[in-house]
């Protein structure tokens, strides 16, 4: 081993060696720190905004505040959809130290069921630790008081207020109101995620769905600062939510209830429109359903019961039911014929009980087997002569006829403000070729003349066409939304009506002629619904309709008593009143009800009375009806007694 | 020192101390320590208890520095072998204690005193190697370098076994930098570096604990694992980056205030500093550090013999490695290795060691007190 020679020379060379190495080291130090510094410039200057954003994402949390859903009223301010305030007991997992022990003592304090506990635990597992989970809903005042007095024992649990949608009238107007339900995956795809962050329910059908945007309101939010453990530190800012608009529907609840009552024995629908402005006054579809069932998720049992019910209560017949309109379209057909010059007010047709296409043996029968004889337009309407209208449609030809009827809205959606309206069908040659790949036969045209064959219409379309008729061609789009109110303190804002292009029937007297025919239906001596028109305090115009549900063979006769209920004819009626200045136009159908004049017309009369008569008149009417009923009862009792006496006599 | 006047003996002692210390370095250190204390106050969440302990650390460390500054390099040279040997023995003891206990064992408990022996090796290893090499003609021969390397590698491996990668790295730096300063030929140096580069993947695969491997993997792509082991780096880069040029202001660092930054008062305190004082603050901080390192190297060149110079150079370079590894790690350009930000991170042991090192640095100019007598 070399022994160190401690000479001056080695000392100096070693010093120089070290100094050189120190310089290099210093250079390296400088370079290395420069590298780190460049990284810092990159972070703090170039990526400053990116990291500021990330930092804010870290500690700022936006807590959405859902808006209060708007209420729904009828035109007179009767509440149809309400927000029910309920008190719930809830807790965040993070805030509770010993959950099992606390649940045990809570169960001793409040009547909490094991099922509620089970549900609560399930939700706890799914939800985040910082999200409140409801333990018990619908707390009574007593329960709130009990809990509040013992609150100190349950840190983390609290009573909070929730809003739940309720429909105080149950199934009344169920179809048109629709319902709200929990937001599901399908809704999530469509809706504005920011607006709905704190919202749990969304309109699923009816008005609730149609006007979701107005009813929902604008979400507010609260920006809070949280630490790394999610614990809130302070509120940074707040934006209050804006409640949804209150909606006033054009519905007149009295009329709506009356319509539902009168139709309750049938499956059917009724639609009433104010022809002056398009307000839908009533829209009944029976049977109805209770929308309250859907709000918090309908049970399988309830849903299956509704879905599998052969009367199909979930289906809104007023806008989705496509029925053969039968004779109710004859006034519109008459106007189309007049306008086209195929018929004139004075021309007649020989109604011999059936119609035959020249060169064809098939007989299109009239409801009156014996025929109406030579018949003019007026009588053809009030006696509902089928042959006249077979002839009219045949001579017009299907495409011309369809085009004219389209103007009344047949085959087209009316544009009513409800989801899922159907357009039903005003058939044409093209339609048949596309749909069935078949030729159009002249016989197909003949049937459409009396609202049969391929021709279908919804009650809504019929009511709309009737309102247009009452207006003498002026078309106004029917609508349910009547007025809105941004908040309770603000006045309602009426929704303006939408006028559609009117029907180009040039001669005013054509309207008069057709309407005269309709007045004669109820007020004329030979009118098909003269019994329903008797004693009315106002003059009205109407038209009966009896639509065949199935075809009857050429040589057979329709005999209701031998047919199943499902195959009975549909009873229809359209009307408007008063004739001089129409305030209401309506259309109704009683499925398998039998005859239009026997079943549908009396219902229509009662609805018109309900809407048009003053309170005094209605009271008087009630008394009269009661008196009549009493008389009838007395008579029945008397006959019974008499019969009894007779029997006794006979035995003696 | 047989003075009959207490007063004059005390003033003599003060004079002796002042004459032996380097005022330039002291002032810079005081600036840095003040900046560190301010940062720690914020990083601790304004925790007064922690600040009190920190103050005690400061007093202790300063005292140790002053004492160390009185030790002459000859004395140090003589003590080297003993300190080194005792240090090795204690390391082995700790390792045995560790295998009997569970998990990481870095502390030796002497009554109520907790003592980290690996910390002493940060000084003992360079002293030993410097003592060995300074006895030889420099530049050293291959054989001498080999022996010197063995002297470094043994304690390094012992410490890595604890396992404490950060300290092992610092001890290795301290030891190998002596060999560098001693004048290892450049081509050997490069050959050694190449060998290390080749060895790294092998060490990664066979020589590392799983958590250490995880740290390395995370370093390579921290974004991959934002909530797991990448969380530290992710949050620290957010903290630094969101500080911008001017910083969010003292006590206003959202990342640290709201607890998003883990280990914010120890290894990750640099992120707190960067968030609150911004790029301008970093510029000042780096200037102070670089100045201290430069001053350290300068003092080393003033050492009166080879031992003094080598030790001084090594201590300065080790201080730099602390700084580089920590700031590089926190800003996300180096892997996460448990190395504190020197003189700023909370912790007494590293503070005392570092200040002791500066004390030694200052004392290197001193010759043995020959005839130093009044």
XYZ file of N, CA, C and O in Angstrom, chain B residues 134 229 241 371:
16
model
N -8.000 9.880 1.972
C -7.088 11.016 2.140
C -5.715 10.556 2.625
O -4.744 11.297 2.556
N -51.607 4.671 -5.417
C -50.277 5.154 -5.082
C -49.890 6.382 -5.905
O -48.946 7.070 -5.557
N -48.950 23.315 -9.433
C -49.448 23.937 -10.653
C -50.470 25.028 -10.388
O -50.433 26.096 -10.993
N -1.113 25.208 20.101
C -0.699 26.433 20.770
C -1.788 27.471 20.819
O -1.531 28.660 20.999
